[in-house]
């Protein structure tokens, strides 16, 4: 069933209970299917597929495959975050169609990132190949599950998926940090600017991602229990998937804050600089 043909999509959780219930019923869903049709890849997956093919070829030809891969992912995700910002508000079938495609692009891109950094990269070019850290694996798996959950439940959660995707506009900062650290340029005003921008950006990311979790719970609260069918019946799992992404942002904020404080505060027990003796006249 076309889920975007006969309704208007909610742009916020300020809708009343009757609006939420009416919207939920009119949207249609395949949540009760063994393999939901929403999880079958569509032409929207072409973008992430082109990205991983291009990235693999560039890394194969590069002397620094780590930064080559990071640069390609940076451009792709910043653009995706900007598109999500454009379509986080608005009503109508056309808007919903774009939102559904963006959710699929997010899900497929993150899945292909796991394949690339987990298996392909070191086989394409061992020089500069970097394994994904444990926190990034946790973030990617949580994000893939959350995107899949939102896509299956339908347009009611596509808005929240857009809001969560908006945080990718800050992805340039950790990439810039890696570049500055490798080039030994993380000092002076560049270090101050980097610390300030990352602290502000990840404070917003942590706050914003948790609002998505609470918005989801607010939507569930407005639905009568008899309407909680299919995957919505297991809404605590959906909340946990979204919360896993928000928790990663909190963890990264903690690491940034710790680094900033370590740089700003004097080290305990650090020897004081000896003052030269005064010259006697």
XYZ file of C-alpha atoms in Angstrom:
281
model
C 0.000 0.000 0.000
C 1.193 3.499 -0.773
C 1.568 5.070 2.655
C 1.848 8.599 1.328
C -1.257 9.060 -0.784
C -4.103 10.152 1.481
C -2.759 12.011 4.459
C -0.753 14.853 5.791
C 2.320 14.104 7.867
C 2.814 15.511 11.376
C 5.557 18.084 11.609
C 5.700 17.998 15.419
C 4.439 16.081 18.438
C 2.035 18.902 19.345
C -0.790 17.066 17.530
C -3.692 15.974 19.679
C -4.575 12.373 20.463
C -7.323 12.189 17.798
C -4.989 13.603 15.143
C -2.263 11.081 15.981
C -4.712 8.148 15.938
C -6.318 9.288 12.669
C -2.946 9.795 11.072
C -1.687 6.436 12.289
C -4.699 4.628 10.820
C -4.710 6.451 7.480
C -0.973 6.058 6.867
C -1.155 2.312 6.422
C 1.679 -0.050 7.331
C 3.144 -3.479 6.694
C 4.374 -3.843 10.258
C 2.711 -7.240 10.676
C 4.519 -8.783 7.707
C 7.265 -11.343 8.330
C 9.624 -9.336 6.098
C 8.213 -5.799 5.892
C 8.198 -4.421 2.365
C 9.679 -1.208 3.772
C 12.969 -3.042 4.363
C 13.321 -4.164 0.743
C 15.852 -1.841 -0.975
C 14.532 0.566 -3.574
C 16.208 2.891 -6.079
C 17.028 5.187 -3.137
C 19.819 2.743 -2.227
C 21.648 3.660 -5.442
C 23.240 6.718 -3.764
C 24.961 4.769 -0.956
C 26.002 2.064 -3.445
C 27.639 4.652 -5.702
C 29.305 6.156 -2.644
C 30.945 2.904 -1.520
C 32.043 2.022 -5.075
C 33.563 5.486 -5.568
C 35.173 5.388 -2.140
C 36.679 1.972 -2.768
C 38.177 3.051 -6.095
C 39.630 6.289 -4.673
C 41.136 4.427 -1.695
C 42.635 1.837 -4.043
C 44.422 4.657 -5.893
C 45.376 6.741 -2.851
C 48.507 6.919 -0.708
C 46.363 8.015 2.250
C 43.247 5.885 2.014
C 42.069 6.836 5.524
C 41.579 10.513 4.734
C 40.369 9.731 1.217
C 37.552 7.644 2.700
C 36.814 10.199 5.415
C 36.605 13.005 2.873
C 34.079 11.155 0.715
C 31.937 10.222 3.732
C 32.156 13.816 4.957
C 30.678 15.245 1.756
C 27.973 12.592 1.549
C 26.808 12.949 5.167
C 26.906 16.759 5.311
C 24.728 16.887 2.191
C 22.388 14.266 3.686
C 22.101 16.261 6.920
C 21.313 19.427 4.972
C 18.594 17.653 2.949
C 17.108 16.309 6.191
C 16.948 19.890 7.493
C 14.970 20.909 4.408
C 12.428 18.110 4.743
C 12.000 17.949 8.517
C 8.948 20.189 8.125
C 6.185 20.267 5.544
C 3.168 18.180 4.589
C 2.006 16.148 1.667
C 2.755 12.965 -0.297
C 5.782 14.405 -2.102
C 7.443 15.392 1.186
C 6.747 11.959 2.664
C 8.254 10.253 -0.388
C 11.493 12.208 0.040
C 11.547 11.446 3.768
C 11.133 7.725 3.141
C 14.003 7.808 0.639
C 16.261 9.699 3.066
C 15.588 7.155 5.828
C 16.520 4.348 3.437
C 19.662 6.190 2.313
C 20.753 6.617 5.941
C 20.148 2.960 6.751
C 21.925 1.611 3.664
C 24.839 4.059 3.861
C 25.601 3.154 7.484
C 25.325 -0.555 6.683
C 27.784 -0.141 3.803
C 30.102 1.899 6.048
C 30.230 -1.068 8.442
C 31.095 -3.362 5.520
C 33.690 -0.947 4.151
C 35.562 -0.106 7.369
C 35.057 -3.554 8.856
C 36.153 -5.678 5.888
C 36.805 -3.930 2.562
C 39.191 -1.127 3.482
C 42.095 -3.250 4.659
C 41.785 -5.471 1.584
C 41.679 -2.561 -0.861
C 44.616 -0.652 0.582
C 46.409 -1.796 3.724
C 48.286 1.490 3.942
C 46.115 3.822 6.000
C 43.300 1.316 6.524
C 41.621 2.066 9.847
C 39.367 -0.205 11.875
C 36.169 1.256 13.302
C 36.319 1.856 17.053
C 33.909 0.098 19.409
C 31.853 3.252 19.975
C 31.458 3.746 16.215
C 30.287 0.140 15.783
C 27.766 0.709 18.575
C 26.592 3.965 16.940
C 26.292 2.495 13.449
C 24.442 -0.649 14.505
C 22.068 1.386 16.688
C 21.473 3.866 13.863
C 20.806 1.101 11.306
C 18.265 -0.550 13.607
C 16.646 2.783 14.464
C 16.362 3.785 10.792
C 14.891 0.385 9.901
C 12.372 0.665 12.733
C 11.316 4.170 11.662
C 11.005 3.129 8.013
C 8.761 0.163 8.823
C 6.512 2.026 11.278
C 5.832 4.650 8.630
C 5.580 8.401 8.055
C 4.807 9.124 11.687
C 8.444 8.357 12.564
C 10.083 9.527 9.344
C 9.978 13.077 10.733
C 11.948 11.992 13.800
C 14.424 10.175 11.561
C 14.908 13.473 9.685
C 15.552 15.286 12.961
C 18.132 12.707 13.992
C 19.834 12.853 10.576
C 20.272 16.608 10.903
C 23.107 16.031 13.381
C 25.321 14.848 10.520
C 25.947 18.478 9.510
C 28.607 18.532 12.271
C 30.608 15.616 10.848
C 33.317 17.951 9.511
C 34.575 18.699 13.029
C 35.896 15.229 13.987
C 37.414 14.888 10.505
C 39.124 18.275 10.882
C 40.358 17.206 14.321
C 42.026 14.103 12.843
C 43.678 16.170 10.128
C 44.940 18.778 12.612
C 46.296 16.157 15.000
C 48.149 14.271 12.272
C 49.603 17.496 10.838
C 50.619 18.657 14.337
C 48.491 21.785 13.899
C 46.331 21.298 16.979
C 47.779 24.223 18.876
C 47.337 27.931 19.396
C 44.102 29.536 18.222
C 43.346 26.541 15.993
C 43.228 24.364 19.110
C 40.972 26.867 20.909
C 38.606 27.101 17.921
C 38.492 23.315 17.562
C 37.719 22.777 21.250
C 35.022 25.453 21.293
C 33.292 24.325 18.083
C 33.318 20.634 19.009
C 32.002 21.382 22.495
C 29.123 23.476 21.119
C 28.347 21.056 18.271
C 28.271 17.903 20.370
C 26.307 19.575 23.167
C 23.672 20.330 20.536
C 23.942 16.809 19.095
C 23.403 15.208 22.511
C 20.446 17.462 23.348
C 18.856 17.182 19.911
C 19.122 13.400 19.692
C 17.465 12.962 23.078
C 14.547 15.171 21.978
C 13.969 12.622 19.209
C 13.670 9.851 21.813
C 11.233 11.870 23.920
C 9.193 12.877 20.861
C 8.848 9.212 19.945
C 7.631 8.370 23.445
C 5.189 11.301 23.294
C 3.718 9.895 20.062
C 3.345 6.455 21.658
C 1.654 7.974 24.698
C -1.037 9.543 22.491
C -1.875 6.239 20.808
C -4.453 3.963 22.484
C -3.137 0.548 23.433
C -5.309 -1.171 20.827
C -3.527 0.843 18.131
C -0.088 -0.415 19.174
C 0.221 -3.269 16.700
C 3.121 -4.801 14.808
C 6.446 -3.181 15.624
C 4.708 -0.397 17.548
C 3.712 -3.055 20.074
C 7.422 -3.324 20.857
C 7.938 0.420 21.107
C 10.393 0.059 24.046
C 12.799 -1.573 21.563
C 12.338 1.354 19.201
C 13.046 3.763 22.044
C 16.186 1.787 22.948
C 17.442 1.942 19.341
C 16.987 5.712 19.232
C 18.473 6.072 22.713
C 21.580 4.144 21.659
C 22.353 6.878 19.104
C 21.673 9.617 21.651
C 23.923 7.830 24.181
C 26.804 7.802 21.697
C 26.484 11.558 21.289
C 26.585 11.941 25.084
C 29.675 9.719 25.266
C 31.468 11.762 22.607
C 30.478 14.977 24.387
C 31.986 13.579 27.596
C 35.253 12.784 25.795
C 35.394 16.266 24.248
C 34.628 17.951 27.563
C 37.309 15.883 29.314
C 39.879 16.861 26.671
C 38.957 20.546 26.860
C 39.195 20.564 30.646
C 42.494 18.711 30.521
C 43.896 21.376 28.224
C 42.413 24.308 30.141
C 43.189 23.275 33.712
C 46.740 23.008 35.075
C 47.950 19.493 35.735
C 48.079 18.421 39.351
C 51.578 18.092 40.719
C 53.115 19.798 37.720
C 56.460 21.343 38.676
C 56.406 25.094 38.855
C 58.777 27.032 36.699
C 61.770 28.159 38.699
C 62.054 31.899 38.963
C 65.538 33.227 38.326
C 67.250 34.779 41.377
C 67.184 38.526 41.550
C 70.416 40.199 40.670
C 72.024 42.103 43.508
C 73.096 45.574 42.628
